[in-house]
Amino acid sequence: QEGMPQTLSSTSMFTPCGFSPHLHTSKEGEQGGLIFQDGNLTSASLDALIQHLIPTTDYYPEKAYIFTFLLSSRLFIEPHELLSRVCHKCIEQQRLDDPVLDKARIRKFGPKILQLLTEWTETFPYDFQEERMIGHLKDMIHRIAPCDEAYWKKMNQLLQTLNQKLATLSHGQEGIVKISSAVSDKLVAFKTKPPSIQREILSVCSDPYTLAQQLTHVELERLSHIGPEEFVQAFVHKDPLDGTKTCFGEQKKTSNLEAYVKWFNRLCYLVATEICMPAKKKQRAQVIEFFIDVARECFNIGNFNSLMAIISGMNMSPVSRLKKTWSKVKTAKFFILEHQMDPTGNFYNYRTALRGAAHRSLTAHSNREKIVIPFFSLLIKDIYFLNEGCANRLPNGHVNFEKFLELAKQVGEFITWKQVECPFEQDPNIIHYLHTAPIFTEDGLYLASYESESPENQTEKDRWKSLR
């Protein structure tokens, strides 16, 4: 079968050297408290898993293991506590408390612990917003640095990179928060048709290609802020072995994930608003056709999230009820897109298209071909069902590692996608419009819709009456 694409299981998914879930061991059965099956780690006690994370002079954990464990461990133990335990074990095992250090030995161990800490800070930077985390980092370096000057330098680099990353992330978050609060005041403003000073999308951008590219900008910008751990933290329940508290108290660290879902909803309503706003049927049909072209371009780019938001906006009942308007639209293109996003068979068509885009992304030569922006709420739903469908712990109290390998596979793939640099030039004007253009509430949409094409049946008439 020549030229067949390789299965996309996850071999080249995560991190430059590939995310492979097969954590090989020479033999089946148990090894240091880790249970293996067909060469894959399937379960272990939390202690054994922590031990497996810790480098020694002649051992370093596999990249796939590091990612999977750091991602899922937060369901059982807070990151600062995990790092504290890792550091204590290193101090014990490498005898870093001895008055005279074994320099030769520490020079073998030093680069490995630094590597582990670097990977942690790069992949889960939000963990290090906590003072305690930075404290553990520094303590570790202070202990090994006397054996090699270069360790100070490594450490400073690591902290500098981390600070930059956190600064960028929080700056991005502030930007999003500013925009959201500015916008939320405008949402409710329109229960009725606004004065005609309202600009409409076509006066800001009349080219569907350009708008699709600017939407892709917004999507990638927002995706870049989502930490992989947010997918796990969204589902933090009480750990049955720890009766007292949830791992994160009541606080869920999922703000970027939530902001992204809000953006999707905003885009749906913006599309519906733009369609219901014009007084003339011909203009409304023109806006619909414009958005169909934008959606098609999003599909070609690999921006499935904007595509789905546009289709959802068009399928909102205040829009879909505009029969006279739709009769003026060439709908063939719309039906093709709708078919792509059809929910039947658990979104079979979309999933096929997504796999195609993911495959294109793996073999891509340009950033343009690397873009994969998944339909986000479906990704969350998949992860939710994976989480609900399997227990975190087995009856013997062991961590169900098999489940977390599957979770890491899905989240790891997403991380690869969110790191793509947007290849299109940014148009601040259009992006500002997308974030700040006033939109109707649901009631406002119905009012505008009934004013455009009067109610057809008693239900609609009653609704219109109550709205007025």
mmCIF file of C-alpha atoms in Angstrom, residues 8-211:
data_model
loop_
_atom_site.group_PDB
_atom_site.id
_atom_site.type_symbol
_atom_site.label_atom_id
_atom_site.label_comp_id
_atom_site.label_asym_id
_atom_site.label_seq_id
_atom_site.Cartn_x
_atom_site.Cartn_y
_atom_site.Cartn_z
ATOM 1 C CA LEU A 8 -2.074 9.648 12.826
ATOM 2 C CA SER A 9 -2.287 7.925 16.145
ATOM 3 C CA SER A 10 0.091 10.282 17.816
ATOM 4 C CA THR A 11 3.590 9.419 16.797
ATOM 5 C CA SER A 12 4.605 12.868 15.734
ATOM 6 C CA MET A 13 2.133 14.763 17.812
ATOM 7 C CA PHE A 14 3.801 16.332 20.674
ATOM 8 C CA THR A 15 7.053 18.194 21.106
ATOM 9 C CA PRO A 16 9.616 18.303 18.342
ATOM 10 C CA CYS A 17 10.878 14.808 18.971
ATOM 11 C CA GLY A 18 7.425 13.303 18.779
ATOM 12 C CA PHE A 19 4.829 12.313 21.286
ATOM 13 C CA SER A 20 4.685 8.573 21.393
ATOM 14 C CA PRO A 21 2.532 7.003 24.066
ATOM 15 C CA HIS A 22 4.509 3.770 24.068
ATOM 16 C CA LEU A 23 6.614 3.908 27.175
ATOM 17 C CA HIS A 24 8.659 0.835 26.501
ATOM 18 C CA THR A 25 10.080 -1.417 29.086
ATOM 19 C CA SER A 26 12.025 -4.567 28.574
ATOM 20 C CA LYS A 27 9.546 -6.797 30.305
ATOM 21 C CA GLU A 28 5.864 -7.173 31.089
ATOM 22 C CA GLY A 29 4.393 -7.120 34.544
ATOM 23 C CA GLU A 30 5.577 -4.912 37.335
ATOM 24 C CA GLN A 31 8.685 -2.801 37.580
ATOM 25 C CA GLY A 32 9.274 -0.492 40.529
ATOM 26 C CA GLY A 33 5.553 -0.332 41.258
ATOM 27 C CA LEU A 34 4.683 0.447 37.613
ATOM 28 C CA ILE A 35 2.321 -1.963 35.866
ATOM 29 C CA PHE A 36 2.999 -2.579 32.172
ATOM 30 C CA GLN A 37 0.921 -4.305 29.539
ATOM 31 C CA ASP A 38 2.194 -4.928 25.992
ATOM 32 C CA GLY A 39 5.085 -2.631 26.752
ATOM 33 C CA ASN A 40 2.810 0.255 27.778
ATOM 34 C CA LEU A 41 2.592 1.703 31.245
ATOM 35 C CA THR A 42 -1.034 1.165 32.304
ATOM 36 C CA SER A 43 -1.199 1.941 36.020
ATOM 37 C CA ALA A 44 0.830 2.638 39.131
ATOM 38 C CA SER A 45 0.613 4.209 42.560
ATOM 39 C CA LEU A 46 1.052 7.960 42.666
ATOM 40 C CA ASP A 47 4.361 7.492 44.510
ATOM 41 C CA ALA A 48 5.706 5.166 41.837
ATOM 42 C CA LEU A 49 4.706 7.650 39.132
ATOM 43 C CA ILE A 50 6.464 10.501 40.935
ATOM 44 C CA GLN A 51 9.566 8.326 41.314
ATOM 45 C CA HIS A 52 9.421 7.558 37.579
ATOM 46 C CA LEU A 53 9.516 11.292 36.826
ATOM 47 C CA ILE A 54 12.747 11.871 38.712
ATOM 48 C CA PRO A 55 16.000 11.790 36.749
ATOM 49 C CA THR A 56 19.114 10.114 38.145
ATOM 50 C CA THR A 57 22.720 10.090 36.957
ATOM 51 C CA ASP A 58 21.872 7.439 34.366
ATOM 52 C CA TYR A 59 18.120 7.756 33.803
ATOM 53 C CA TYR A 60 15.898 10.391 32.233
ATOM 54 C CA PRO A 61 12.127 9.930 31.781
ATOM 55 C CA GLU A 62 10.683 9.839 28.263
ATOM 56 C CA LYS A 63 9.255 13.082 26.951
ATOM 57 C CA ALA A 64 5.869 11.460 26.468
ATOM 58 C CA TYR A 65 5.839 10.350 30.082
ATOM 59 C CA ILE A 66 6.816 13.779 31.394
ATOM 60 C CA PHE A 67 4.010 15.485 29.487
ATOM 61 C CA THR A 68 1.379 12.890 30.363
ATOM 62 C CA PHE A 69 2.234 12.845 34.046
ATOM 63 C CA LEU A 70 2.580 16.622 34.478
ATOM 64 C CA LEU A 71 -0.744 17.077 32.678
ATOM 65 C CA SER A 72 -2.699 14.541 34.721
ATOM 66 C CA SER A 73 -0.938 14.627 38.109
ATOM 67 C CA ARG A 74 -2.845 17.813 39.022
ATOM 68 C CA LEU A 75 -5.951 15.675 39.474
ATOM 69 C CA PHE A 76 -4.226 14.079 42.483
ATOM 70 C CA ILE A 77 -1.679 16.563 43.780
ATOM 71 C CA GLU A 78 -1.141 20.297 43.346
ATOM 72 C CA PRO A 79 1.809 21.282 41.121
ATOM 73 C CA HIS A 80 3.697 23.010 43.941
ATOM 74 C CA GLU A 81 3.378 19.917 46.093
ATOM 75 C CA LEU A 82 4.546 17.701 43.253
ATOM 76 C CA LEU A 83 7.588 19.874 42.594
ATOM 77 C CA SER A 84 8.356 19.926 46.304
ATOM 78 C CA ARG A 85 8.310 16.119 46.415
ATOM 79 C CA VAL A 86 10.456 15.846 43.298
ATOM 80 C CA CYS A 87 13.046 18.195 44.818
ATOM 81 C CA HIS A 88 13.088 16.359 48.161
ATOM 82 C CA LYS A 89 13.616 13.034 46.432
ATOM 83 C CA CYS A 90 16.447 14.461 44.343
ATOM 84 C CA ILE A 91 18.117 15.868 47.453
ATOM 85 C CA GLU A 92 17.850 12.476 49.137
ATOM 86 C CA GLN A 93 18.957 10.386 46.163
ATOM 87 C CA GLN A 94 21.827 12.631 45.107
ATOM 88 C CA ARG A 95 22.784 13.363 48.746
ATOM 89 C CA LEU A 96 22.612 17.104 48.083
ATOM 90 C CA ASP A 97 22.516 17.743 51.832
ATOM 91 C CA ASP A 98 25.983 16.267 52.399
ATOM 92 C CA PRO A 99 28.556 18.790 53.664
ATOM 93 C CA VAL A 100 30.863 17.689 50.830
ATOM 94 C CA LEU A 101 29.169 17.134 47.488
ATOM 95 C CA ASP A 102 30.143 14.369 45.075
ATOM 96 C CA LYS A 103 30.938 16.719 42.170
ATOM 97 C CA ALA A 104 31.483 14.080 39.492
ATOM 98 C CA ARG A 105 28.154 12.523 40.293
ATOM 99 C CA ILE A 106 26.255 15.810 40.404
ATOM 100 C CA ARG A 107 27.698 16.828 37.040
ATOM 101 C CA LYS A 108 25.999 13.760 35.598
ATOM 102 C CA PHE A 109 22.738 14.534 37.390
ATOM 103 C CA GLY A 110 22.678 18.353 37.013
ATOM 104 C CA PRO A 111 21.911 18.642 33.289
ATOM 105 C CA LYS A 112 19.101 16.110 33.683
ATOM 106 C CA ILE A 113 17.266 17.874 36.505
ATOM 107 C CA LEU A 114 17.716 21.183 34.655
ATOM 108 C CA GLN A 115 16.244 19.596 31.549
ATOM 109 C CA LEU A 116 13.214 18.359 33.491
ATOM 110 C CA LEU A 117 12.615 21.778 35.053
ATOM 111 C CA THR A 118 12.998 23.424 31.639
ATOM 112 C CA GLU A 119 10.427 21.127 30.066
ATOM 113 C CA TRP A 120 8.022 21.786 32.913
ATOM 114 C CA THR A 121 8.334 25.581 32.639
ATOM 115 C CA GLU A 122 8.006 25.500 28.859
ATOM 116 C CA THR A 123 4.933 23.302 28.702
ATOM 117 C CA PHE A 124 3.048 24.411 31.824
ATOM 118 C CA PRO A 125 4.194 27.998 32.405
ATOM 119 C CA TYR A 126 1.022 28.879 34.337
ATOM 120 C CA ASP A 127 2.096 26.478 37.096
ATOM 121 C CA PHE A 128 4.925 28.893 37.862
ATOM 122 C CA GLN A 129 2.733 31.884 38.595
ATOM 123 C CA GLU A 130 3.020 30.595 42.150
ATOM 124 C CA GLU A 131 5.853 31.907 44.314
ATOM 125 C CA ARG A 132 6.313 28.485 45.883
ATOM 126 C CA MET A 133 7.102 26.945 42.506
ATOM 127 C CA ILE A 134 9.856 29.465 41.791
ATOM 128 C CA GLY A 135 11.158 28.886 45.344
ATOM 129 C CA HIS A 136 11.599 25.159 44.699
ATOM 130 C CA LEU A 137 13.316 25.892 41.376
ATOM 131 C CA LYS A 138 15.838 28.226 42.953
ATOM 132 C CA ASP A 139 16.507 25.945 45.901
ATOM 133 C CA MET A 140 17.363 23.101 43.536
ATOM 134 C CA ILE A 141 19.835 25.202 41.568
ATOM 135 C CA HIS A 142 21.491 26.593 44.692
ATOM 136 C CA ARG A 143 22.264 23.039 45.716
ATOM 137 C CA ILE A 144 23.841 21.884 42.459
ATOM 138 C CA ALA A 145 25.389 25.146 41.235
ATOM 139 C CA PRO A 146 28.566 24.885 43.373
ATOM 140 C CA CYS A 147 29.537 21.891 41.189
ATOM 141 C CA ASP A 148 29.353 23.734 37.900
ATOM 142 C CA GLU A 149 29.240 27.474 37.138
ATOM 143 C CA ALA A 150 27.238 26.816 33.974
ATOM 144 C CA TYR A 151 24.211 25.827 36.084
ATOM 145 C CA TRP A 152 23.697 29.426 37.232
ATOM 146 C CA LYS A 153 23.595 30.548 33.644
ATOM 147 C CA LYS A 154 21.137 27.805 32.664
ATOM 148 C CA MET A 155 18.950 28.762 35.600
ATOM 149 C CA ASN A 156 18.914 32.454 34.701
ATOM 150 C CA GLN A 157 18.028 31.610 31.127
ATOM 151 C CA LEU A 158 15.209 29.385 32.290
ATOM 152 C CA LEU A 159 13.782 32.065 34.616
ATOM 153 C CA GLN A 160 14.119 34.762 31.979
ATOM 154 C CA THR A 161 12.305 32.708 29.338
ATOM 155 C CA LEU A 162 9.618 31.831 31.880
ATOM 156 C CA ASN A 163 9.122 35.482 32.894
ATOM 157 C CA GLN A 164 8.831 36.560 29.272
ATOM 158 C CA LYS A 165 6.322 33.823 28.573
ATOM 159 C CA LEU A 166 4.190 34.687 31.615
ATOM 160 C CA ALA A 167 4.360 38.390 30.786
ATOM 161 C CA THR A 168 3.183 37.766 27.217
ATOM 162 C CA LEU A 169 0.413 35.492 28.444
ATOM 163 C CA SER A 170 -0.880 37.853 31.106
ATOM 164 C CA HIS A 171 -0.601 40.820 28.729
ATOM 165 C CA GLY A 172 -2.734 38.858 26.269
ATOM 166 C CA GLN A 173 -5.214 38.020 28.998
ATOM 167 C CA GLU A 174 -5.509 41.664 30.029
ATOM 168 C CA GLY A 175 -6.160 42.615 26.418
ATOM 169 C CA ILE A 176 -8.921 40.052 26.179
ATOM 170 C CA VAL A 177 -10.434 41.157 29.486
ATOM 171 C CA LYS A 178 -10.423 44.810 28.411
ATOM 172 C CA ILE A 179 -12.178 43.932 25.186
ATOM 173 C CA SER A 180 -14.709 41.679 26.903
ATOM 174 C CA SER A 181 -15.751 44.302 29.432
ATOM 175 C CA ALA A 182 -15.990 46.967 26.730
ATOM 176 C CA VAL A 183 -18.181 44.682 24.685
ATOM 177 C CA SER A 184 -20.473 43.350 27.362
ATOM 178 C CA ASP A 185 -21.898 46.845 27.903
ATOM 179 C CA LYS A 186 -22.927 46.922 24.273
ATOM 180 C CA LEU A 187 -24.604 43.524 24.168
ATOM 181 C CA VAL A 188 -27.729 44.546 25.983
ATOM 182 C CA ALA A 189 -27.910 47.923 24.353
ATOM 183 C CA PHE A 190 -29.786 46.592 21.375
ATOM 184 C CA LYS A 191 -33.178 45.201 22.038
ATOM 185 C CA THR A 192 -34.469 47.263 19.148
ATOM 186 C CA LYS A 193 -32.919 48.287 15.872
ATOM 187 C CA PRO A 194 -30.011 50.649 16.518
ATOM 188 C CA PRO A 195 -29.736 54.028 14.794
ATOM 189 C CA SER A 196 -28.321 53.850 11.287
ATOM 190 C CA ILE A 197 -24.881 55.107 12.369
ATOM 191 C CA GLN A 198 -24.127 51.431 13.072
ATOM 192 C CA ARG A 199 -21.387 50.355 10.653
ATOM 193 C CA GLU A 200 -21.891 46.989 9.089
ATOM 194 C CA ILE A 201 -19.328 44.328 8.315
ATOM 195 C CA LEU A 202 -19.298 44.920 4.562
ATOM 196 C CA SER A 203 -18.206 48.524 4.996
ATOM 197 C CA VAL A 204 -15.274 47.346 7.126
ATOM 198 C CA CYS A 205 -14.284 44.363 5.017
ATOM 199 C CA SER A 206 -15.946 43.334 1.776
ATOM 200 C CA ASP A 207 -13.494 40.606 0.816
ATOM 201 C CA PRO A 208 -14.343 37.143 2.219
ATOM 202 C CA TYR A 209 -10.713 35.952 1.946
ATOM 203 C CA THR A 210 -9.501 38.834 4.091
ATOM 204 C CA LEU A 211 -12.176 38.345 6.724
#
